[in-house]
Amino acid sequence: MMESVLWPELAGRRVLLGVSGGVAAYKSAELCRLLVRCGASVDVMMTRSARQFVGEVTFAALSGRPVATELFDPAQEAQIGHIGLADRAELCVIAPATANLLAKLAHGLADDLVSTVCLAYHGKLLCAPAMNVHMWQHPATQENLATLRRRGVSTVGPGAGEMACGHVGEGRMAEPEEILQAAGACLAPQDLAGRAILVSAGPTHEPLDPVRFLGNRSSGKMGFALAAEAAARGAEVTLVAGPSALETPWGVRRVDVRTAAEMALEVRSRAPTHSALVMAAAVADYRPRAVAAAKLKKATLGEHPVLELERTEDILGGLRALCPDAVLVGFAAETGEGLAEHAARKLTAKGCDLLVGNDVSALGAGFEAETNRVVIFEAGEGAPSSEPLPLLSKRTVARLILDRVARRLEGR
Ligand code: PMT
């Protein structure tokens, strides 16, 4: 199940989901489902207008818990208790957050169940605004948002696009997956806050002619998981990504590249301003020496054409000189015997602090898989230490790598 793999910080946590009255309320049902699938225990509270759009039975079925809808209903108060809702929650997510509800939150109004619970709640609050573009742009809404952000309230979205009212512009509620990611980030430890971390991910494509390239099977999953985990823990993350169909993780600045030369340029120019560099990309070691201007034809190539290659830039190999004080993490993709020797040699040769040895021939590990099996080699005094990890989700592997990065950064 992907979501729990992606957001383990939500497992076992108590999340209060507040739904206010907008068309996007139907998307909150999906958000509720995703939160539950991540292992969160979800209490739902709804405004009266929210129930004009979606019935509480939907949320009761998805959360497996009674839904709070009324402030002055003795039966609900006995069963749920509005102050209890506020006290129990570790995170409160308001989705959709209408202009009206944002105004109430900003000004401390408590004239219905949701606004009253929010006033009684003192934990982390995440709002996913959703409204008509003109309401969104109105100075009153923008000032209310600024007030809430000043108080530490997090926001996700809104996005731009065509809206239910027919207008086009900003105001569409963020997609449930995106809100889920922001919720996970709200609950993650912030031990990388204030650190700038650069991650490389994915394959490179080395063109042969206008329609062909030399590439590899990297999907980007390992590198994207590292970027997502670092951003969730408060780091400012730049992800230099080779061609990958994956969505950009929440809070991550993505720089798309195609070739090893482009990746080298983007990584090297940005590296000196980063305190940690994690190179998970599967960069081509060779590229075609010449790129044909037109599509290569069988008729001219003959039966046994020979492809002449040249070395690409060794990106990892040049980073220590560029960033003497950064925490440098390399990967080593190996198949079969000799992983330990190769990885330990690479750790020293490239000046890395950590080297993640990846047996890409192991079942469920390496390219394209959701899981990975790695050995983490760490430089220290004397010989490098090594720690083999079992088969884990790539997100958990990312967490364990970044735990070590965080520890090494502590002293810098
Ligand atoms: O993307 P996924 O489908 O999730 O797959 C994940 C992965 C298998 C790609 C990943 O876990 C991994 O092992 N990445 C490193 C792959 C690799 O190219 O290994 P390597 O042993 O060839 O390279 C060693 C290191 O040098 C790597 O950090 C690599 O980024 C770097 N390198 C390689 C070549 C080059 N020209 N420049 C480099 O900087």
mmCIF file with all atom_site columns, N, CA and C in Angstrom, residues 43-103:
data_model
loop_
_atom_site.group_PDB
_atom_site.id
_atom_site.type_symbol
_atom_site.label_atom_id
_atom_site.label_alt_id
_atom_site.label_comp_id
_atom_site.label_asym_id
_atom_site.label_entity_id
_atom_site.label_seq_id
_atom_site.pdbx_PDB_ins_code
_atom_site.Cartn_x
_atom_site.Cartn_y
_atom_site.Cartn_z
_atom_site.occupancy
_atom_site.B_iso_or_equiv
_atom_site.pdbx_formal_charge
_atom_site.auth_seq_id
_atom_site.auth_comp_id
_atom_site.auth_asym_id
_atom_site.auth_atom_id
_atom_site.pdbx_PDB_model_num
ATOM 1   N N  . ASP A 1 43  ? -10.708 11.780 13.199 1.00 0.00 ? 43  ASP A N  1
ATOM 2   C CA . ASP A 1 43  ? -11.996 12.330 13.631 1.00 0.00 ? 43  ASP A CA 1
ATOM 3   C C  . ASP A 1 43  ? -12.396 13.372 12.611 1.00 0.00 ? 43  ASP A C  1
ATOM 4   N N  . VAL A 1 44  ? -13.651 13.331 12.179 1.00 0.00 ? 44  VAL A N  1
ATOM 5   C CA . VAL A 1 44  ? -14.102 14.319 11.189 1.00 0.00 ? 44  VAL A CA 1
ATOM 6   C C  . VAL A 1 44  ? -15.124 15.239 11.846 1.00 0.00 ? 44  VAL A C  1
ATOM 7   N N  . MET A 1 45  ? -14.976 16.544 11.575 1.00 0.00 ? 45  MET A N  1
ATOM 8   C CA . MET A 1 45  ? -16.007 17.508 11.994 1.00 0.00 ? 45  MET A CA 1
ATOM 9   C C  . MET A 1 45  ? -16.415 18.299 10.751 1.00 0.00 ? 45  MET A C  1
ATOM 10  N N  . MET A 1 46  ? -17.695 18.584 10.646 1.00 0.00 ? 46  MET A N  1
ATOM 11  C CA . MET A 1 46  ? -18.193 19.241 9.429  1.00 0.00 ? 46  MET A CA 1
ATOM 12  C C  . MET A 1 46  ? -19.023 20.467 9.790  1.00 0.00 ? 46  MET A C  1
ATOM 13  N N  . THR A 1 47  ? -18.935 21.486 8.943  1.00 0.00 ? 47  THR A N  1
ATOM 14  C CA . THR A 1 47  ? -19.833 22.627 9.115  1.00 0.00 ? 47  THR A CA 1
ATOM 15  C C  . THR A 1 47  ? -21.181 22.251 8.486  1.00 0.00 ? 47  THR A C  1
ATOM 16  N N  . ARG A 1 48  ? -22.196 23.071 8.801  1.00 0.00 ? 48  ARG A N  1
ATOM 17  C CA . ARG A 1 48  ? -23.512 22.824 8.197  1.00 0.00 ? 48  ARG A CA 1
ATOM 18  C C  . ARG A 1 48  ? -23.433 22.904 6.681  1.00 0.00 ? 48  ARG A C  1
ATOM 19  N N  . SER A 1 49  ? -22.720 23.929 6.178  1.00 0.00 ? 49  SER A N  1
ATOM 20  C CA . SER A 1 49  ? -22.685 24.059 4.715  1.00 0.00 ? 49  SER A CA 1
ATOM 21  C C  . SER A 1 49  ? -21.898 22.921 4.071  1.00 0.00 ? 49  SER A C  1
ATOM 22  N N  . ALA A 1 50  ? -20.923 22.355 4.773  1.00 0.00 ? 50  ALA A N  1
ATOM 23  C CA . ALA A 1 50  ? -20.191 21.209 4.201  1.00 0.00 ? 50  ALA A CA 1
ATOM 24  C C  . ALA A 1 50  ? -21.162 20.076 3.913  1.00 0.00 ? 50  ALA A C  1
ATOM 25  N N  . ARG A 1 51  ? -22.163 19.925 4.807  1.00 0.00 ? 51  ARG A N  1
ATOM 26  C CA . ARG A 1 51  ? -23.116 18.822 4.645  1.00 0.00 ? 51  ARG A CA 1
ATOM 27  C C  . ARG A 1 51  ? -24.100 19.060 3.497  1.00 0.00 ? 51  ARG A C  1
ATOM 28  N N  . GLN A 1 52  ? -24.098 20.298 2.949  1.00 0.00 ? 52  GLN A N  1
ATOM 29  C CA . GLN A 1 52  ? -24.879 20.537 1.723  1.00 0.00 ? 52  GLN A CA 1
ATOM 30  C C  . GLN A 1 52  ? -24.193 19.855 0.538  1.00 0.00 ? 52  GLN A C  1
ATOM 31  N N  . PHE A 1 53  ? -22.886 19.636 0.677  1.00 0.00 ? 53  PHE A N  1
ATOM 32  C CA . PHE A 1 53  ? -22.114 19.064 -0.440 1.00 0.00 ? 53  PHE A CA 1
ATOM 33  C C  . PHE A 1 53  ? -21.885 17.564 -0.281 1.00 0.00 ? 53  PHE A C  1
ATOM 34  N N  . VAL A 1 54  ? -21.563 17.124 0.932  1.00 0.00 ? 54  VAL A N  1
ATOM 35  C CA . VAL A 1 54  ? -21.310 15.686 1.186  1.00 0.00 ? 54  VAL A CA 1
ATOM 36  C C  . VAL A 1 54  ? -21.958 15.316 2.514  1.00 0.00 ? 54  VAL A C  1
ATOM 37  N N  . GLY A 1 55  ? -22.581 14.151 2.560  1.00 0.00 ? 55  GLY A N  1
ATOM 38  C CA . GLY A 1 55  ? -23.240 13.724 3.800  1.00 0.00 ? 55  GLY A CA 1
ATOM 39  C C  . GLY A 1 55  ? -22.228 13.194 4.805  1.00 0.00 ? 55  GLY A C  1
ATOM 40  N N  . GLU A 1 56  ? -22.581 13.318 6.101  1.00 0.00 ? 56  GLU A N  1
ATOM 41  C CA . GLU A 1 56  ? -21.634 12.857 7.127  1.00 0.00 ? 56  GLU A CA 1
ATOM 42  C C  . GLU A 1 56  ? -21.473 11.344 7.114  1.00 0.00 ? 56  GLU A C  1
ATOM 43  N N  . VAL A 1 57  ? -22.475 10.641 6.535  1.00 0.00 ? 57  VAL A N  1
ATOM 44  C CA . VAL A 1 57  ? -22.392 9.168  6.499  1.00 0.00 ? 57  VAL A CA 1
ATOM 45  C C  . VAL A 1 57  ? -21.151 8.734  5.709  1.00 0.00 ? 57  VAL A C  1
ATOM 46  N N  . THR A 1 58  ? -20.828 9.485  4.652  1.00 0.00 ? 58  THR A N  1
ATOM 47  C CA . THR A 1 58  ? -19.647 9.159  3.841  1.00 0.00 ? 58  THR A CA 1
ATOM 48  C C  . THR A 1 58  ? -18.402 9.187  4.725  1.00 0.00 ? 58  THR A C  1
ATOM 49  N N  . PHE A 1 59  ? -18.255 10.268 5.501  1.00 0.00 ? 59  PHE A N  1
ATOM 50  C CA . PHE A 1 59  ? -17.058 10.397 6.342  1.00 0.00 ? 59  PHE A CA 1
ATOM 51  C C  . PHE A 1 59  ? -17.074 9.386  7.495  1.00 0.00 ? 59  PHE A C  1
ATOM 52  N N  . ALA A 1 60  ? -18.272 9.087  8.010  1.00 0.00 ? 60  ALA A N  1
ATOM 53  C CA . ALA A 1 60  ? -18.359 8.094  9.097  1.00 0.00 ? 60  ALA A CA 1
ATOM 54  C C  . ALA A 1 60  ? -17.905 6.731  8.575  1.00 0.00 ? 60  ALA A C  1
ATOM 55  N N  . ALA A 1 61  ? -18.331 6.409  7.337  1.00 0.00 ? 61  ALA A N  1
ATOM 56  C CA . ALA A 1 61  ? -17.951 5.116  6.766  1.00 0.00 ? 61  ALA A CA 1
ATOM 57  C C  . ALA A 1 61  ? -16.450 5.064  6.502  1.00 0.00 ? 61  ALA A C  1
ATOM 58  N N  . LEU A 1 62  ? -15.889 6.173  5.992  1.00 0.00 ? 62  LEU A N  1
ATOM 59  C CA . LEU A 1 62  ? -14.461 6.170  5.637  1.00 0.00 ? 62  LEU A CA 1
ATOM 60  C C  . LEU A 1 62  ? -13.551 6.217  6.860  1.00 0.00 ? 62  LEU A C  1
ATOM 61  N N  . SER A 1 63  ? -13.997 6.955  7.895  1.00 0.00 ? 63  SER A N  1
ATOM 62  C CA . SER A 1 63  ? -13.127 7.088  9.077  1.00 0.00 ? 63  SER A CA 1
ATOM 63  C C  . SER A 1 63  ? -13.384 5.983  10.084 1.00 0.00 ? 63  SER A C  1
ATOM 64  N N  . GLY A 1 64  ? -14.568 5.354  9.979  1.00 0.00 ? 64  GLY A N  1
ATOM 65  C CA . GLY A 1 64  ? -14.924 4.319  10.956 1.00 0.00 ? 64  GLY A CA 1
ATOM 66  C C  . GLY A 1 64  ? -15.238 4.909  12.308 1.00 0.00 ? 64  GLY A C  1
ATOM 67  N N  . ARG A 1 65  ? -15.561 6.213  12.355 1.00 0.00 ? 65  ARG A N  1
ATOM 68  C CA . ARG A 1 65  ? -15.836 6.886  13.632 1.00 0.00 ? 65  ARG A CA 1
ATOM 69  C C  . ARG A 1 65  ? -17.034 7.817  13.448 1.00 0.00 ? 65  ARG A C  1
ATOM 70  N N  . PRO A 1 66  ? -17.722 8.148  14.554 1.00 0.00 ? 66  PRO A N  1
ATOM 71  C CA . PRO A 1 66  ? -18.836 9.089  14.417 1.00 0.00 ? 66  PRO A CA 1
ATOM 72  C C  . PRO A 1 66  ? -18.326 10.464 13.978 1.00 0.00 ? 66  PRO A C  1
ATOM 73  N N  . VAL A 1 67  ? -19.139 11.168 13.211 1.00 0.00 ? 67  VAL A N  1
ATOM 74  C CA . VAL A 1 67  ? -18.729 12.481 12.686 1.00 0.00 ? 67  VAL A CA 1
ATOM 75  C C  . VAL A 1 67  ? -19.392 13.577 13.523 1.00 0.00 ? 67  VAL A C  1
ATOM 76  N N  . ALA A 1 68  ? -18.625 14.583 13.887 1.00 0.00 ? 68  ALA A N  1
ATOM 77  C CA . ALA A 1 68  ? -19.168 15.693 14.680 1.00 0.00 ? 68  ALA A CA 1
ATOM 78  C C  . ALA A 1 68  ? -19.733 16.755 13.747 1.00 0.00 ? 68  ALA A C  1
ATOM 79  N N  . THR A 1 69  ? -20.990 17.118 13.975 1.00 0.00 ? 69  THR A N  1
ATOM 80  C CA . THR A 1 69  ? -21.616 18.114 13.103 1.00 0.00 ? 69  THR A CA 1
ATOM 81  C C  . THR A 1 69  ? -22.273 19.256 13.887 1.00 0.00 ? 69  THR A C  1
ATOM 82  N N  . GLU A 1 70  ? -22.604 19.000 15.146 1.00 0.00 ? 70  GLU A N  1
ATOM 83  C CA . GLU A 1 70  ? -23.364 19.997 15.917 1.00 0.00 ? 70  GLU A CA 1
ATOM 84  C C  . GLU A 1 70  ? -22.656 20.323 17.221 1.00 0.00 ? 70  GLU A C  1
ATOM 85  N N  . LEU A 1 71  ? -22.743 21.605 17.593 1.00 0.00 ? 71  LEU A N  1
ATOM 86  C CA . LEU A 1 71  ? -22.134 22.025 18.856 1.00 0.00 ? 71  LEU A CA 1
ATOM 87  C C  . LEU A 1 71  ? -23.074 21.750 20.032 1.00 0.00 ? 71  LEU A C  1
ATOM 88  N N  . PHE A 1 72  ? -24.376 21.935 19.776 1.00 0.00 ? 72  PHE A N  1
ATOM 89  C CA . PHE A 1 72  ? -25.317 21.869 20.899 1.00 0.00 ? 72  PHE A CA 1
ATOM 90  C C  . PHE A 1 72  ? -26.215 20.638 20.846 1.00 0.00 ? 72  PHE A C  1
ATOM 91  N N  . ASP A 1 73  ? -25.711 19.547 20.288 1.00 0.00 ? 73  ASP A N  1
ATOM 92  C CA . ASP A 1 73  ? -26.494 18.313 20.255 1.00 0.00 ? 73  ASP A CA 1
ATOM 93  C C  . ASP A 1 73  ? -26.039 17.445 21.427 1.00 0.00 ? 73  ASP A C  1
ATOM 94  N N  . PRO A 1 74  ? -26.912 17.254 22.439 1.00 0.00 ? 74  PRO A N  1
ATOM 95  C CA . PRO A 1 74  ? -26.480 16.524 23.649 1.00 0.00 ? 74  PRO A CA 1
ATOM 96  C C  . PRO A 1 74  ? -25.954 15.123 23.332 1.00 0.00 ? 74  PRO A C  1
ATOM 97  N N  . ALA A 1 75  ? -26.583 14.448 22.340 1.00 0.00 ? 75  ALA A N  1
ATOM 98  C CA . ALA A 1 75  ? -26.141 13.072 22.029 1.00 0.00 ? 75  ALA A CA 1
ATOM 99  C C  . ALA A 1 75  ? -24.717 13.100 21.484 1.00 0.00 ? 75  ALA A C  1
ATOM 100 N N  . GLN A 1 76  ? -24.455 14.005 20.535 1.00 0.00 ? 76  GLN A N  1
ATOM 101 C CA . GLN A 1 76  ? -23.094 14.109 19.955 1.00 0.00 ? 76  GLN A CA 1
ATOM 102 C C  . GLN A 1 76  ? -22.102 14.550 21.020 1.00 0.00 ? 76  GLN A C  1
ATOM 103 N N  . GLU A 1 77  ? -22.531 15.485 21.840 1.00 0.00 ? 77  GLU A N  1
ATOM 104 C CA . GLU A 1 77  ? -21.623 16.022 22.853 1.00 0.00 ? 77  GLU A CA 1
ATOM 105 C C  . GLU A 1 77  ? -21.210 14.903 23.820 1.00 0.00 ? 77  GLU A C  1
ATOM 106 N N  . ALA A 1 78  ? -22.195 14.024 24.159 1.00 0.00 ? 78  ALA A N  1
ATOM 107 C CA . ALA A 1 78  ? -21.880 12.913 25.071 1.00 0.00 ? 78  ALA A CA 1
ATOM 108 C C  . ALA A 1 78  ? -20.964 11.906 24.387 1.00 0.00 ? 78  ALA A C  1
ATOM 109 N N  . GLN A 1 79  ? -21.209 11.681 23.089 1.00 0.00 ? 79  GLN A N  1
ATOM 110 C CA . GLN A 1 79  ? -20.465 10.638 22.366 1.00 0.00 ? 79  GLN A CA 1
ATOM 111 C C  . GLN A 1 79  ? -19.075 11.131 21.931 1.00 0.00 ? 79  GLN A C  1
ATOM 112 N N  . ILE A 1 80  ? -19.009 12.392 21.444 1.00 0.00 ? 80  ILE A N  1
ATOM 113 C CA . ILE A 1 80  ? -17.748 12.883 20.867 1.00 0.00 ? 80  ILE A CA 1
ATOM 114 C C  . ILE A 1 80  ? -17.118 13.953 21.762 1.00 0.00 ? 80  ILE A C  1
ATOM 115 N N  . GLY A 1 81  ? -17.865 14.987 22.069 1.00 0.00 ? 81  GLY A N  1
ATOM 116 C CA . GLY A 1 81  ? -17.359 16.056 22.940 1.00 0.00 ? 81  GLY A CA 1
ATOM 117 C C  . GLY A 1 81  ? -16.427 16.983 22.195 1.00 0.00 ? 81  GLY A C  1
ATOM 118 N N  . HIS A 1 82  ? -16.870 18.241 21.975 1.00 0.00 ? 82  HIS A N  1
ATOM 119 C CA . HIS A 1 82  ? -16.073 19.088 21.076 1.00 0.00 ? 82  HIS A CA 1
ATOM 120 C C  . HIS A 1 82  ? -14.723 19.477 21.670 1.00 0.00 ? 82  HIS A C  1
ATOM 121 N N  . ILE A 1 83  ? -14.650 19.632 22.984 1.00 0.00 ? 83  ILE A N  1
ATOM 122 C CA . ILE A 1 83  ? -13.343 19.962 23.568 1.00 0.00 ? 83  ILE A CA 1
ATOM 123 C C  . ILE A 1 83  ? -12.425 18.741 23.502 1.00 0.00 ? 83  ILE A C  1
ATOM 124 N N  . GLY A 1 84  ? -13.023 17.581 23.680 1.00 0.00 ? 84  GLY A N  1
ATOM 125 C CA . GLY A 1 84  ? -12.267 16.327 23.563 1.00 0.00 ? 84  GLY A CA 1
ATOM 126 C C  . GLY A 1 84  ? -11.639 16.198 22.179 1.00 0.00 ? 84  GLY A C  1
ATOM 127 N N  . LEU A 1 85  ? -12.387 16.594 21.138 1.00 0.00 ? 85  LEU A N  1
ATOM 128 C CA . LEU A 1 85  ? -11.844 16.540 19.768 1.00 0.00 ? 85  LEU A CA 1
ATOM 129 C C  . LEU A 1 85  ? -10.572 17.378 19.676 1.00 0.00 ? 85  LEU A C  1
ATOM 130 N N  . ALA A 1 86  ? -10.665 18.596 20.245 1.00 0.00 ? 86  ALA A N  1
ATOM 131 C CA . ALA A 1 86  ? -9.519  19.518 20.192 1.00 0.00 ? 86  ALA A CA 1
ATOM 132 C C  . ALA A 1 86  ? -8.354  18.970 21.012 1.00 0.00 ? 86  ALA A C  1
ATOM 133 N N  . ASP A 1 87  ? -8.661  18.395 22.165 1.00 0.00 ? 87  ASP A N  1
ATOM 134 C CA . ASP A 1 87  ? -7.586  17.913 23.048 1.00 0.00 ? 87  ASP A CA 1
ATOM 135 C C  . ASP A 1 87  ? -6.874  16.688 22.491 1.00 0.00 ? 87  ASP A C  1
ATOM 136 N N  . ARG A 1 88  ? -7.640  15.820 21.835 1.00 0.00 ? 88  ARG A N  1
ATOM 137 C CA . ARG A 1 88  ? -7.067  14.549 21.371 1.00 0.00 ? 88  ARG A CA 1
ATOM 138 C C  . ARG A 1 88  ? -6.164  14.710 20.151 1.00 0.00 ? 88  ARG A C  1
ATOM 139 N N  . ALA A 1 89  ? -6.482  15.717 19.300 1.00 0.00 ? 89  ALA A N  1
ATOM 140 C CA . ALA A 1 89  ? -5.832  15.780 17.980 1.00 0.00 ? 89  ALA A CA 1
ATOM 141 C C  . ALA A 1 89  ? -4.347  16.138 18.080 1.00 0.00 ? 89  ALA A C  1
ATOM 142 N N  . GLU A 1 90  ? -3.543  15.428 17.269 1.00 0.00 ? 90  GLU A N  1
ATOM 143 C CA . GLU A 1 90  ? -2.119  15.787 17.140 1.00 0.00 ? 90  GLU A CA 1
ATOM 144 C C  . GLU A 1 90  ? -1.925  16.703 15.939 1.00 0.00 ? 90  GLU A C  1
ATOM 145 N N  . LEU A 1 91  ? -2.886  16.664 15.020 1.00 0.00 ? 91  LEU A N  1
ATOM 146 C CA . LEU A 1 91  ? -2.849  17.538 13.842 1.00 0.00 ? 91  LEU A CA 1
ATOM 147 C C  . LEU A 1 91  ? -4.286  17.814 13.431 1.00 0.00 ? 91  LEU A C  1
ATOM 148 N N  . CYS A 1 92  ? -4.567  19.082 13.110 1.00 0.00 ? 92  CYS A N  1
ATOM 149 C CA . CYS A 1 92  ? -5.895  19.423 12.592 1.00 0.00 ? 92  CYS A CA 1
ATOM 150 C C  . CYS A 1 92  ? -5.739  19.884 11.143 1.00 0.00 ? 92  CYS A C  1
ATOM 151 N N  . VAL A 1 93  ? -6.476  19.234 10.253 1.00 0.00 ? 93  VAL A N  1
ATOM 152 C CA . VAL A 1 93  ? -6.420  19.593 8.829  1.00 0.00 ? 93  VAL A CA 1
ATOM 153 C C  . VAL A 1 93  ? -7.780  20.153 8.442  1.00 0.00 ? 93  VAL A C  1
ATOM 154 N N  . ILE A 1 94  ? -7.812  21.369 7.923  1.00 0.00 ? 94  ILE A N  1
ATOM 155 C CA . ILE A 1 94  ? -9.074  21.947 7.447  1.00 0.00 ? 94  ILE A CA 1
ATOM 156 C C  . ILE A 1 94  ? -9.069  21.892 5.924  1.00 0.00 ? 94  ILE A C  1
ATOM 157 N N  . ALA A 1 95  ? -9.948  21.069 5.364  1.00 0.00 ? 95  ALA A N  1
ATOM 158 C CA . ALA A 1 95  ? -9.978  20.886 3.910  1.00 0.00 ? 95  ALA A CA 1
ATOM 159 C C  . ALA A 1 95  ? -11.401 20.537 3.477  1.00 0.00 ? 95  ALA A C  1
ATOM 160 N N  . PRO A 1 96  ? -12.055 21.328 2.669  1.00 0.00 ? 96  PRO A N  1
ATOM 161 C CA . PRO A 1 96  ? -11.574 22.626 2.210  1.00 0.00 ? 96  PRO A CA 1
ATOM 162 C C  . PRO A 1 96  ? -11.696 23.669 3.318  1.00 0.00 ? 96  PRO A C  1
ATOM 163 N N  . ALA A 1 97  ? -10.803 24.677 3.252  1.00 0.00 ? 97  ALA A N  1
ATOM 164 C CA . ALA A 1 97  ? -10.913 25.832 4.144  1.00 0.00 ? 97  ALA A CA 1
ATOM 165 C C  . ALA A 1 97  ? -11.511 26.955 3.305  1.00 0.00 ? 97  ALA A C  1
ATOM 166 N N  . THR A 1 98  ? -12.764 27.284 3.552  1.00 0.00 ? 98  THR A N  1
ATOM 167 C CA . THR A 1 98  ? -13.425 28.342 2.770  1.00 0.00 ? 98  THR A CA 1
ATOM 168 C C  . THR A 1 98  ? -12.925 29.715 3.232  1.00 0.00 ? 98  THR A C  1
ATOM 169 N N  . ALA A 1 99  ? -13.221 30.741 2.435  1.00 0.00 ? 99  ALA A N  1
ATOM 170 C CA . ALA A 1 99  ? -12.851 32.116 2.812  1.00 0.00 ? 99  ALA A CA 1
ATOM 171 C C  . ALA A 1 99  ? -13.491 32.464 4.142  1.00 0.00 ? 99  ALA A C  1
ATOM 172 N N  . ASN A 1 100 ? -14.733 32.029 4.326  1.00 0.00 ? 100 ASN A N  1
ATOM 173 C CA . ASN A 1 100 ? -15.464 32.325 5.565  1.00 0.00 ? 100 ASN A CA 1
ATOM 174 C C  . ASN A 1 100 ? -14.774 31.691 6.769  1.00 0.00 ? 100 ASN A C  1
ATOM 175 N N  . LEU A 1 101 ? -14.393 30.412 6.644  1.00 0.00 ? 101 LEU A N  1
ATOM 176 C CA . LEU A 1 101 ? -13.770 29.736 7.785  1.00 0.00 ? 101 LEU A CA 1
ATOM 177 C C  . LEU A 1 101 ? -12.391 30.339 8.075  1.00 0.00 ? 101 LEU A C  1
ATOM 178 N N  . LEU A 1 102 ? -11.641 30.671 7.022  1.00 0.00 ? 102 LEU A N  1
ATOM 179 C CA . LEU A 1 102 ? -10.323 31.291 7.236  1.00 0.00 ? 102 LEU A CA 1
ATOM 180 C C  . LEU A 1 102 ? -10.487 32.611 8.003  1.00 0.00 ? 102 LEU A C  1
ATOM 181 N N  . ALA A 1 103 ? -11.523 33.367 7.638  1.00 0.00 ? 103 ALA A N  1
ATOM 182 C CA . ALA A 1 103 ? -11.769 34.652 8.320  1.00 0.00 ? 103 ALA A CA 1
ATOM 183 C C  . ALA A 1 103 ? -12.089 34.410 9.786  1.00 0.00 ? 103 ALA A C  1
#
